[in-house]
Coordinates of C-alpha atoms in Angstrom, one line a residue:
Chain A
M933 CA -68.7 -90.8 77.1
F934 CA -67.7 -91.3 73.5
K935 CA -65.8 -89.0 71.2
A936 CA -63.8 -90.1 68.2
I937 CA -62.3 -89.1 64.9
V938 CA -61.9 -91.7 62.2
S939 CA -61.1 -91.8 58.5
A940 CA -64.2 -92.3 56.4
S941 CA -62.8 -95.4 54.7
T942 CA -62.0 -97.1 58.0
L943 CA -65.5 -96.4 59.4
R944 CA -67.1 -97.6 56.1
N945 CA -65.1 -100.8 56.1
A946 CA -66.1 -101.5 59.7
L947 CA -69.8 -100.7 59.1
D948 CA -70.0 -102.7 55.9
S949 CA -68.8 -105.9 57.6
V950 CA -71.8 -105.8 59.9
S951 CA -74.5 -104.2 57.7
V952 CA -74.3 -107.1 55.2
L953 CA -75.9 -109.3 57.9
V954 CA -78.1 -107.0 60.1
D955 CA -79.9 -103.7 59.8
E956 CA -79.5 -102.7 63.5
C957 CA -76.7 -103.5 65.9
K958 CA -75.3 -102.7 69.3
I959 CA -71.9 -101.0 69.3
R960 CA -69.7 -101.6 72.4
L961 CA -67.7 -98.4 73.0
N962 CA -64.9 -99.9 75.1
E963 CA -61.9 -97.9 76.3
D964 CA -59.5 -99.7 74.0
E965 CA -61.8 -100.7 71.1
F966 CA -65.0 -100.2 69.2
G967 CA -66.8 -103.6 68.9
V968 CA -69.9 -105.2 67.3
R969 CA -71.1 -108.7 67.5
A970 CA -74.3 -109.6 65.7
V971 CA -76.2 -112.5 64.2
D972 CA -78.8 -112.4 61.4
P973 CA -82.4 -113.1 62.4
A974 CA -82.3 -116.7 61.1
N975 CA -79.2 -117.4 63.3
V976 CA -77.3 -118.5 60.2
G977 CA -74.5 -115.9 59.9
M978 CA -72.6 -114.1 62.6
V979 CA -70.1 -111.3 62.6
D980 CA -67.6 -110.2 65.2
L981 CA -66.0 -106.9 64.5
T982 CA -63.4 -105.1 66.6
L983 CA -61.7 -101.8 65.6
E984 CA -58.8 -101.0 67.9
A985 CA -58.6 -97.5 69.4
A986 CA -55.4 -97.0 67.4
A987 CA -57.3 -97.3 64.1
F988 CA -58.9 -93.9 65.0
E989 CA -57.2 -90.6 64.7
S990 CA -58.4 -90.0 68.2
Y991 CA -60.6 -92.1 70.4
E992 CA -62.1 -91.7 73.9
A993 CA -64.7 -94.0 75.3
D994 CA -65.6 -95.4 78.7
G995 CA -67.4 -98.7 78.0
G996 CA -71.0 -97.6 77.0
V997 CA -73.2 -99.5 74.6
I998 CA -75.3 -97.7 71.8
G999 CA -77.8 -99.1 69.4
V1000 CA -77.7 -97.8 65.8
N1001 CA -79.5 -98.1 62.6
L1002 CA -76.7 -99.2 60.3
N1003 CA -78.2 -98.0 57.0
R1004 CA -78.5 -94.5 58.4
L1005 CA -75.0 -94.4 59.7
E1006 CA -73.6 -95.8 56.5
D1007 CA -75.5 -93.2 54.5
I1008 CA -73.9 -90.5 56.5
A1009 CA -70.5 -92.1 56.2
G1010 CA -71.1 -92.3 52.5
M1011 CA -71.3 -88.4 52.4
A1012 CA -67.6 -88.3 53.1
G1013 CA -64.8 -88.7 50.6
S1014 CA -62.5 -91.6 51.4
G1015 CA -59.8 -89.4 52.7
D1016 CA -62.1 -87.3 54.8
L1017 CA -62.3 -87.5 58.6
I1018 CA -65.5 -88.2 60.4
H1019 CA -66.1 -86.8 63.9
L1020 CA -68.4 -88.8 66.2
E1021 CA -69.6 -87.6 69.5
L1022 CA -72.2 -89.2 71.8
D1023 CA -74.6 -86.8 73.6
E1024 CA -75.4 -88.8 76.8
E1025 CA -78.4 -86.6 77.7
T1026 CA -80.3 -86.8 74.5
R1027 CA -79.0 -90.3 73.5
K1028 CA -78.1 -89.0 70.1
L1029 CA -74.9 -89.3 68.1
H1030 CA -73.5 -86.1 66.6
I1031 CA -71.6 -86.7 63.4
Q1032 CA -69.6 -84.2 61.5
V1033 CA -68.2 -84.6 58.0
E1034 CA -66.5 -81.7 56.2
G1035 CA -68.8 -79.0 57.5
L1036 CA -71.9 -81.3 57.4
S1037 CA -73.5 -81.9 60.8
Y1038 CA -75.8 -84.8 61.4
T1039 CA -77.6 -85.8 64.6
L1040 CA -78.5 -89.5 64.6
A1041 CA -81.2 -90.7 66.9
L1042 CA -80.0 -93.9 68.6
I1043 CA -82.0 -97.1 69.2
D1044 CA -82.6 -98.5 72.6
P1045 CA -80.0 -101.3 72.8
D1046 CA -82.4 -103.5 74.7
S1047 CA -84.7 -103.5 71.6
I1048 CA -81.9 -105.1 69.5
R1049 CA -81.3 -108.8 69.4
Q1050 CA -79.0 -110.2 72.0
E1051 CA -75.4 -110.5 71.1
P1052 CA -74.8 -114.1 70.3
D1053 CA -72.3 -116.4 72.0
I1054 CA -69.5 -117.4 69.6
P1055 CA -69.8 -121.2 69.1
Q1056 CA -66.6 -122.9 70.1
L1057 CA -65.7 -125.0 67.1
D1058 CA -62.8 -127.3 66.4
L1059 CA -62.2 -126.8 62.8
P1060 CA -59.4 -129.1 61.5
A1061 CA -58.6 -127.4 58.2
S1062 CA -57.6 -123.9 57.4
V1063 CA -56.6 -122.0 54.2
V1064 CA -55.4 -118.4 53.8
I1065 CA -56.2 -116.8 50.4
E1066 CA -56.6 -113.4 49.0
G1067 CA -60.1 -111.7 49.1
A1068 CA -59.9 -111.5 45.3
Q1069 CA -59.6 -115.3 45.0
L1070 CA -62.5 -116.0 47.2
N1071 CA -64.5 -113.4 45.3
R1072 CA -63.7 -115.2 42.0
G1073 CA -64.9 -118.5 43.3
I1074 CA -68.1 -117.1 44.8
K1075 CA -68.9 -115.2 41.6
A1076 CA -68.4 -118.3 39.5
A1077 CA -70.5 -120.4 41.8
D1078 CA -73.3 -117.8 41.7
M1079 CA -73.6 -118.3 38.0
V1080 CA -74.9 -121.9 38.4
S1081 CA -76.3 -122.5 41.9
D1082 CA -77.6 -121.2 45.2
H1083 CA -75.2 -123.3 47.2
I1084 CA -71.5 -123.5 47.4
A1085 CA -69.2 -126.2 48.7
L1086 CA -65.9 -125.4 50.4
R1087 CA -63.6 -128.4 50.5
V1088 CA -60.0 -129.3 51.3
D1089 CA -58.5 -132.2 49.5
E1090 CA -56.0 -133.7 52.0
A1091 CA -54.0 -135.7 49.5
E1092 CA -53.7 -132.9 46.9
E1093 CA -53.3 -130.2 49.5
A1094 CA -55.8 -128.2 47.6
F1095 CA -58.7 -126.0 48.4
Y1096 CA -61.8 -126.3 46.2
I1097 CA -64.7 -123.9 45.8
E1098 CA -67.5 -125.9 44.0
A1099 CA -71.0 -125.4 42.9
Q1100 CA -73.5 -127.7 41.2
G1101 CA -76.4 -126.3 39.4
D1102 CA -79.4 -128.0 37.7
T1103 CA -77.4 -128.3 34.5
D1104 CA -74.0 -126.7 35.0
D1105 CA -71.2 -127.1 37.4
V1106 CA -68.4 -124.8 38.5
D1107 CA -65.2 -125.5 40.5
L1108 CA -62.2 -123.4 41.4
K1109 CA -59.2 -125.3 42.5
L1110 CA -56.4 -123.6 44.5
E1111 CA -53.2 -125.6 45.0
R1112 CA -50.7 -125.0 47.8
E1113 CA -48.6 -122.6 45.7
D1114 CA -51.8 -120.5 44.8
M1115 CA -52.5 -119.9 48.4
I1116 CA -50.8 -117.9 51.2
D1117 CA -51.1 -120.9 53.5
I1118 CA -52.9 -124.2 54.0
T1119 CA -53.4 -126.5 57.0
V1120 CA -54.9 -129.7 55.6
G1121 CA -57.6 -131.6 57.5
A1122 CA -60.9 -133.2 56.7
A1123 CA -63.1 -130.4 55.4
D1124 CA -66.1 -130.5 53.1
S1125 CA -69.2 -128.3 53.9
L1126 CA -72.0 -126.7 51.9
F1127 CA -73.2 -123.2 52.4
S1128 CA -75.9 -120.8 51.2
L1129 CA -74.4 -118.6 48.6
D1130 CA -76.8 -115.8 49.6
Y1131 CA -75.0 -115.4 52.9
L1132 CA -71.5 -115.9 51.5
K1133 CA -72.1 -113.4 48.8
D1134 CA -73.1 -110.8 51.3
M1135 CA -70.0 -111.5 53.5
N1136 CA -67.8 -111.4 50.4
K1137 CA -69.1 -107.9 49.6
A1138 CA -67.5 -106.6 52.8
I1139 CA -64.2 -108.4 52.4
P1140 CA -61.6 -106.2 50.7
K1141 CA -60.1 -107.8 47.6
D1142 CA -56.6 -107.3 48.8
A1143 CA -57.2 -108.7 52.3
E1144 CA -55.8 -112.0 53.5
V1145 CA -58.8 -114.2 54.3
T1146 CA -58.3 -117.1 56.7
I1147 CA -61.0 -119.7 56.1
D1148 CA -61.4 -122.4 58.8
L1149 CA -63.4 -125.4 57.8
G1150 CA -64.6 -128.8 58.9
E1151 CA -66.8 -131.7 57.7
E1152 CA -70.4 -130.5 57.6
F1153 CA -69.4 -127.7 60.1
P1154 CA -69.8 -124.0 60.1
V1155 CA -67.1 -122.0 58.4
K1156 CA -65.1 -119.2 60.0
L1157 CA -63.8 -116.4 57.8
H1158 CA -61.4 -114.0 59.3
Y1159 CA -59.7 -110.9 57.8
E1160 CA -58.2 -107.7 58.9
F1161 CA -58.4 -104.1 57.6
A1162 CA -57.2 -100.6 58.7
E1163 CA -53.6 -101.8 58.6
G1164 CA -54.3 -104.7 60.9
L1165 CA -56.2 -102.7 63.5
G1166 CA -59.6 -103.8 62.4
H1167 CA -60.6 -107.4 62.8
V1168 CA -63.6 -109.2 61.4
T1169 CA -64.6 -112.8 61.9
Y1170 CA -67.7 -114.2 60.2
M1171 CA -69.3 -117.5 61.0
L1172 CA -71.7 -119.2 58.8
A1173 CA -73.7 -122.3 59.6
P1174 CA -73.7 -125.0 56.9
R1175 CA -76.4 -126.5 54.9
I1176 CA -76.5 -130.2 55.5
Q1177 CA -77.6 -133.1 53.4
S1178 CA -80.4 -134.8 55.4
D1179 CA -79.7 -138.5 55.8
Chain B
M1189 CA -113.7 -125.9 55.5
G1190 CA -114.6 -122.3 56.0
N1191 CA -116.5 -120.0 53.8
S1192 CA -115.1 -119.2 50.4
D1193 CA -117.1 -115.9 50.4
L1194 CA -114.2 -114.6 52.3
R1195 CA -112.0 -114.9 49.2
S1196 CA -113.7 -112.0 47.5
L1197 CA -112.9 -109.8 50.6
A1198 CA -109.4 -111.0 51.4
S1199 CA -106.2 -109.4 50.2
I1200 CA -104.5 -112.2 48.3
S1201 CA -101.4 -112.0 46.1
E1202 CA -99.0 -114.5 44.6
I1203 CA -95.7 -115.0 46.4
P1204 CA -92.8 -116.9 44.8
F1205 CA -91.2 -119.7 46.8
S1206 CA -87.9 -117.9 46.7
E1207 CA -89.3 -115.3 49.1
L1208 CA -90.4 -118.1 51.5
E1209 CA -87.0 -119.6 52.0
G1210 CA -86.0 -120.0 55.6
S1211 CA -89.6 -119.4 56.8
V1212 CA -91.5 -121.5 59.3
V1213 CA -95.0 -122.5 58.4
A1214 CA -97.7 -123.9 60.7
V1215 CA -99.6 -126.2 58.4
D1216 CA -103.1 -127.3 59.1
A1217 CA -102.4 -131.0 58.9
H1218 CA -105.9 -132.2 58.2
N1219 CA -106.3 -129.7 55.4
W1220 CA -102.9 -130.5 53.9
L1221 CA -103.3 -134.3 54.1
Y1222 CA -106.7 -134.1 52.6
R1223 CA -105.3 -132.6 49.4
Y1224 CA -102.8 -135.4 49.0
L1225 CA -105.3 -138.1 50.0
T1226 CA -107.8 -137.0 47.4
T1227 CA -105.3 -137.0 44.6
T1228 CA -103.7 -140.3 45.7
V1229 CA -107.1 -142.0 46.1
K1230 CA -108.3 -140.6 42.8
W1231 CA -105.3 -141.7 40.7
T1232 CA -103.9 -144.7 42.4
N1233 CA -105.1 -148.3 42.4
D1234 CA -106.4 -148.9 45.9
E1235 CA -104.4 -152.1 46.2
I1236 CA -101.3 -150.1 46.4
Y1237 CA -102.2 -148.3 49.6
T1238 CA -104.2 -151.1 51.2
T1239 CA -102.5 -153.6 53.5
E1240 CA -103.4 -157.2 53.5
S1241 CA -105.4 -156.7 56.6
G1242 CA -107.4 -154.1 54.8
D1243 CA -106.1 -150.9 56.3
E1244 CA -106.0 -148.0 53.8
V1245 CA -102.9 -145.8 54.3
A1246 CA -102.9 -143.6 51.2
N1247 CA -101.9 -140.9 53.7
L1248 CA -98.4 -142.3 53.8
I1249 CA -98.0 -141.8 50.1
G1250 CA -99.4 -138.3 50.6
V1251 CA -96.9 -137.4 53.3
V1252 CA -93.9 -138.6 51.2
Q1253 CA -95.1 -136.7 48.1
G1254 CA -95.9 -133.5 50.0
L1255 CA -92.9 -133.0 52.3
P1256 CA -90.2 -132.5 49.6
K1257 CA -91.9 -129.2 48.6
F1258 CA -91.1 -127.7 52.0
F1259 CA -87.6 -129.1 52.1
E1260 CA -86.7 -128.1 48.6
H1261 CA -87.7 -124.5 49.3
D1262 CA -86.0 -124.4 52.6
M1263 CA -89.2 -124.0 54.5
V1264 CA -89.8 -125.6 57.9
P1265 CA -93.2 -127.0 58.4
I1266 CA -94.8 -127.6 61.8
F1267 CA -98.0 -129.6 61.3
V1268 CA -101.0 -128.8 63.4
F1269 CA -103.5 -131.6 64.1
D1270 CA -107.1 -131.0 65.0
G1271 CA -108.0 -131.8 68.6
G1272 CA -111.5 -132.5 69.9
V1273 CA -114.4 -131.1 68.0
T1274 CA -115.6 -127.7 69.3
E1275 CA -118.9 -128.1 71.0
L1276 CA -120.7 -125.8 68.7
K1277 CA -119.4 -127.6 65.7
D1278 CA -121.2 -130.8 66.7
D1279 CA -124.2 -130.1 64.6
E1280 CA -122.1 -129.1 61.7
V1281 CA -120.0 -132.2 62.0
E1282 CA -123.2 -134.3 62.2
R1283 CA -124.4 -132.6 59.0
R1284 CA -121.2 -133.3 57.2
R1285 CA -121.3 -137.0 58.3
E1286 CA -124.8 -137.1 56.7
Q1287 CA -123.4 -135.6 53.5
R1288 CA -120.6 -138.2 53.4
R1289 CA -123.0 -141.0 54.0
D1290 CA -125.0 -139.7 51.0
A1291 CA -121.8 -139.5 49.0
E1292 CA -121.0 -143.1 49.8
K1293 CA -124.4 -144.2 48.6
Q1294 CA -124.0 -142.1 45.5
L1295 CA -120.6 -143.5 45.0
E1296 CA -121.9 -147.1 44.9
E1297 CA -124.5 -146.0 42.4
A1298 CA -122.0 -144.2 40.2
K1299 CA -119.8 -147.3 40.3
E1300 CA -122.7 -149.5 39.3
R1301 CA -123.5 -147.1 36.4
G1302 CA -119.9 -147.3 35.3
D1303 CA -119.6 -143.5 35.6
S1304 CA -115.9 -143.3 36.6
V1305 CA -115.6 -139.5 36.6
A1306 CA -118.4 -139.1 39.1
A1307 CA -117.1 -142.1 41.0
A1308 CA -113.7 -140.6 41.4
R1309 CA -115.1 -137.2 42.5
L1310 CA -117.3 -138.9 45.0
E1311 CA -114.5 -141.1 46.2
A1312 CA -112.5 -138.0 47.1
R1313 CA -115.4 -136.7 49.1
T1314 CA -115.7 -139.9 51.1
Q1315 CA -112.1 -139.8 52.1
R1316 CA -111.8 -139.3 55.8
L1317 CA -109.1 -139.5 58.4
T1318 CA -109.4 -142.9 60.0
D1319 CA -107.7 -143.8 63.2
V1320 CA -105.0 -145.6 61.3
I1321 CA -104.4 -142.5 59.2
Q1322 CA -104.2 -140.4 62.3
T1323 CA -101.7 -142.7 63.9
T1324 CA -99.5 -143.5 61.0
T1325 CA -99.2 -139.9 59.8
R1326 CA -97.8 -139.0 63.2
E1327 CA -95.5 -142.0 63.3
L1328 CA -94.1 -141.2 59.9
F1329 CA -93.6 -137.5 60.9
D1330 CA -91.7 -138.8 64.0
I1331 CA -89.4 -140.9 61.9
L1332 CA -88.8 -138.0 59.4
D1333 CA -88.2 -135.6 62.3
V1334 CA -91.0 -133.3 61.2
P1335 CA -92.5 -131.4 64.1
Y1336 CA -96.2 -131.3 64.8
V1337 CA -98.5 -130.0 67.5
E1338 CA -101.8 -131.3 68.8
A1339 CA -104.3 -128.5 68.9
P1340 CA -106.8 -128.6 71.7
A1341 CA -109.6 -127.9 69.3
E1342 CA -109.5 -126.3 65.8
G1343 CA -106.2 -126.8 64.0
E1344 CA -106.6 -123.5 62.1
A1345 CA -107.1 -121.6 65.4
Q1346 CA -103.9 -123.1 66.8
A1347 CA -101.9 -122.3 63.6
A1348 CA -103.3 -118.8 63.6
Y1349 CA -102.3 -118.3 67.2
M1350 CA -98.7 -119.5 66.5
N1351 CA -98.5 -117.0 63.6
R1352 CA -100.0 -114.2 65.7
I1353 CA -97.5 -114.5 68.5
G1354 CA -94.7 -114.7 65.9
D1355 CA -93.5 -118.3 66.5
V1356 CA -94.2 -119.1 62.8
D1357 CA -94.0 -116.9 59.7
Y1358 CA -97.0 -118.2 58.0
V1359 CA -100.1 -120.4 58.4
G1360 CA -100.4 -123.0 55.7
S1361 CA -104.1 -123.7 54.9
E1362 CA -106.5 -123.6 52.0
D1363 CA -109.1 -122.4 54.5
Y1364 CA -110.2 -118.8 54.5
D1365 CA -111.2 -119.1 58.1
T1366 CA -107.6 -118.6 59.2
L1367 CA -108.4 -114.9 58.6
L1368 CA -111.2 -115.0 61.1
F1369 CA -108.9 -116.8 63.6
G1370 CA -106.6 -113.8 63.2
A1371 CA -103.7 -115.4 61.3
P1372 CA -101.6 -112.4 60.0
R1373 CA -100.3 -114.3 57.0
T1374 CA -101.8 -117.4 55.4
L1375 CA -100.2 -119.3 52.6
R1376 CA -102.6 -121.0 50.3
Q1377 CA -101.9 -123.5 47.6
I1378 CA -98.6 -124.8 49.0
T1379 CA -99.7 -128.2 47.8
S1380 CA -100.3 -127.0 44.2
K1381 CA -98.0 -126.5 41.3
G1382 CA -96.8 -123.0 40.8
N1383 CA -96.5 -120.2 43.3
P1384 CA -98.5 -120.1 46.5
E1385 CA -100.9 -117.3 47.4
L1386 CA -100.4 -115.1 50.3
M1387 CA -103.5 -114.0 52.2
D1388 CA -102.7 -111.0 54.4
L1389 CA -104.9 -110.0 57.3
D1390 CA -103.7 -106.5 57.8
K1391 CA -104.1 -105.6 54.2
T1392 CA -107.5 -107.2 54.2
L1393 CA -108.6 -104.9 57.1
T1394 CA -107.0 -101.8 55.5
K1395 CA -108.7 -102.6 52.2
H1396 CA -112.2 -102.4 53.8
D1397 CA -111.2 -100.0 56.6
I1398 CA -112.6 -102.3 59.3
T1399 CA -111.2 -103.8 62.5
Y1400 CA -110.4 -107.5 63.0
E1401 CA -113.4 -107.8 65.2
Q1402 CA -115.6 -106.4 62.5
L1403 CA -114.1 -108.9 60.0
V1404 CA -115.2 -111.7 62.3
D1405 CA -118.7 -110.2 62.3
V1406 CA -118.7 -110.0 58.6
G1407 CA -117.6 -113.7 58.5
I1408 CA -120.5 -114.7 60.8
L1409 CA -123.0 -112.8 58.6
C1410 CA -121.7 -114.7 55.6
G1411 CA -121.6 -118.0 57.4
T1412 CA -118.7 -119.9 59.0
D1413 CA -118.0 -123.5 60.0
F1414 CA -120.0 -122.8 63.1
N1415 CA -123.1 -121.1 61.6
D1416 CA -125.1 -120.7 58.5
G1417 CA -125.0 -117.2 57.0
V1418 CA -127.8 -114.8 57.1
R1419 CA -130.0 -115.3 54.1
G1420 CA -129.6 -112.4 51.6
I1421 CA -126.3 -111.1 53.0
G1422 CA -123.3 -111.7 50.8
P1423 CA -119.8 -110.6 51.5
K1424 CA -120.1 -107.1 50.0
T1425 CA -123.4 -106.4 51.7
A1426 CA -122.0 -107.7 55.0
I1427 CA -119.1 -105.2 54.8
K1428 CA -121.5 -102.4 54.1
L1429 CA -123.8 -103.4 57.0
I1430 CA -121.0 -103.8 59.4
T1431 CA -119.4 -100.5 58.4
A1432 CA -122.8 -98.7 58.7
H1433 CA -123.9 -100.3 62.0
G1434 CA -120.6 -101.0 63.7
D1435 CA -121.0 -104.6 64.8
L1436 CA -122.9 -107.9 64.3
F1437 CA -125.6 -107.3 66.9
S1438 CA -126.5 -103.9 65.6
V1439 CA -126.7 -105.3 62.1
L1440 CA -128.9 -108.2 63.2
E1441 CA -131.1 -105.8 65.1
A1442 CA -131.5 -103.5 62.2
R1443 CA -132.3 -106.3 59.9
G1444 CA -134.5 -108.2 62.4
K1445 CA -132.4 -111.3 62.0
H1446 CA -131.0 -113.8 64.4
V1447 CA -127.8 -115.9 64.4
P1448 CA -128.0 -118.7 67.0
H1449 CA -125.1 -118.7 69.5
A1450 CA -123.6 -115.6 67.9
D1451 CA -121.9 -114.6 71.1
R1452 CA -120.2 -117.9 71.5
I1453 CA -119.2 -118.1 67.9
R1454 CA -117.5 -114.7 68.2
E1455 CA -115.7 -116.0 71.3
L1456 CA -114.5 -119.1 69.4
F1457 CA -112.8 -116.8 66.9
F1458 CA -111.5 -114.3 69.4
N1459 CA -110.4 -116.7 72.1
P1460 CA -110.2 -120.2 70.7
P1461 CA -108.7 -123.0 72.8
V1462 CA -105.0 -123.1 71.9
T1463 CA -101.8 -124.5 73.4
D1464 CA -98.2 -123.4 74.0
N1465 CA -97.1 -127.0 74.2
Y1466 CA -95.0 -127.3 71.1
E1467 CA -91.4 -126.9 70.0
I1468 CA -90.2 -125.5 66.7
E1469 CA -87.2 -127.3 65.5
T1470 CA -85.7 -125.6 62.5
A1471 CA -83.0 -128.2 61.7
I1472 CA -84.9 -131.2 60.5
T1473 CA -82.9 -134.4 60.1
P1474 CA -85.1 -137.1 58.6
D1475 CA -84.2 -140.7 58.9
V1476 CA -85.1 -141.6 55.3
A1477 CA -84.0 -145.2 55.5
A1478 CA -86.2 -145.9 58.5
A1479 CA -89.1 -144.1 56.9
R1480 CA -88.7 -146.2 53.8
T1481 CA -88.9 -149.4 55.8
Y1482 CA -91.9 -148.1 57.7
V1483 CA -93.8 -147.2 54.6
T1484 CA -92.9 -150.1 52.3
E1485 CA -92.5 -153.0 54.8
Q1486 CA -94.6 -152.2 57.8
W1487 CA -97.4 -150.7 55.8
E1488 CA -96.9 -152.6 52.6
I1489 CA -96.9 -149.7 50.2
D1490 CA -95.4 -150.4 46.8
A1491 CA -91.8 -149.0 46.9
S1492 CA -92.1 -147.5 43.4
E1493 CA -95.0 -145.3 44.6
V1494 CA -92.8 -143.5 47.1
A1495 CA -89.3 -143.8 45.5
R1496 CA -89.4 -140.4 43.9
G1497 CA -90.7 -138.7 47.0
F1498 CA -88.0 -140.2 49.2
E1499 CA -85.3 -139.3 46.7
R1500 CA -86.4 -135.7 46.8
I1501 CA -86.4 -135.7 50.6
E1502 CA -82.9 -137.3 50.6
S1503 CA -81.4 -134.8 48.2
S1504 CA -83.0 -131.8 49.7
I1505 CA -80.5 -129.9 51.9
V1506 CA -81.3 -128.2 55.1
Q1507 CA -79.9 -124.9 56.4
T1508 CA -78.7 -125.3 59.9
G1509 CA -78.5 -122.5 62.5
L1510 CA -75.4 -121.5 64.4
D1511 CA -77.2 -122.5 67.6
N1512 CA -77.0 -126.1 66.4
W1513 CA -73.2 -126.0 66.8
G1514 CA -70.7 -125.7 69.5

């Protein structure tokens, strides 16, 4: 059983965070939250999303799992104005999701959850450094890096207590330095890792510019990006595996 | 080597390296190495790749020159070595040995005449994979953490199988026979400058509106590694005949022709000996220092010949997967 009403902007934020990595996903319809965990086919980027029941105008669910085509669902959600409410109701018999937006009714065929990639285990990582910055600052660093390279280095300078976003291209280099006072918070530790800009750009697309983004980092280790939306009731954690210099 | 007649039938298009990033490629090792061997042998003084005891290890230069291309484009190679010679191919192998002996004789003659162009061309043809080359290539792959698989028989058949069951994204080979072995997607010219070519099995079949089995029959009519083609039947005619008559045997009957062992040749394409005994490791962590020592000290190759290649391997950066962590 699943029946919910949610604002279009909240649903869109939630779906966007997942659709930047995968086209199809399983949605867990737990009693107290709506959750998705997915990893891209290359096993490089992972997303863990939870949207608490309180983020919905109304929410009733009993722990089922549905498989959805995210592009379809996003297209439908895109038909709503940002203030509009979206009604979702699962028809258990036909395994279809009925969606209503401002007089528009849509019946979405669901995908067999067993045909979707297994939900990944979240790697347990001990990441020594952490910074908290605004989505807009991360966006600026990523945009600049994208002008010169396909890779981006995220680094914490322990002595300077600074966070660096750096990129080296064939001819040009870019770096963005954020000092302690530029950031919301910093926990210094040894951290310097290189990432594919393709993945980070996609993740960045979903991160609201005004969100506080917590970035946990290590030395040639995956990065963990965490942010909240829907007034703290929606939680997204991304994990991205690093590129490593072979030696 | 396969039959290049197939080229005129195959659906082939250029594909930029950027679209290949992150893909896994089963590379026909013999075929790949051969390309680098011929160029190395053609352009490099043989003293550079010959040890004091007389072993020729031009392959080591080839491996160091060839691997960076995969790493730099974020592709994971898994090399497939040929196993035993397929029974049927014995005659073909024997014939090729003859050809090579002839080439060796001609090479001596060309050298005597002072015809360096002919000599270089012939030299390339006489290049073969000696036991030392077989062993040292594998040893260098081990040090560089590059995966490889030993095919029970034909390397192309094994690579095609791995592609068919979805373990790899592409087969890397210059050989058109990969189509007949049922490889869905073959990358050609991964050793050349510029973009590779993508040879697509499904598109090839759609283009001619035939089945995979019929394509194999077309191949047999035109000639494969295992048989000579039927005289007077080229690729276009073969397609027409197969479309009109349905299959190889009906065509042969209609034409009053015979292909020796046709049944067994078909079987070799449909059900070649293959193995599942391999592992695909996407995070390659080469020990460049050890590889350098192996190539330049143990096998006495001039360090300057491989410096650039090793530098490129060193500076190439590998994408890890989340399953490598925690």
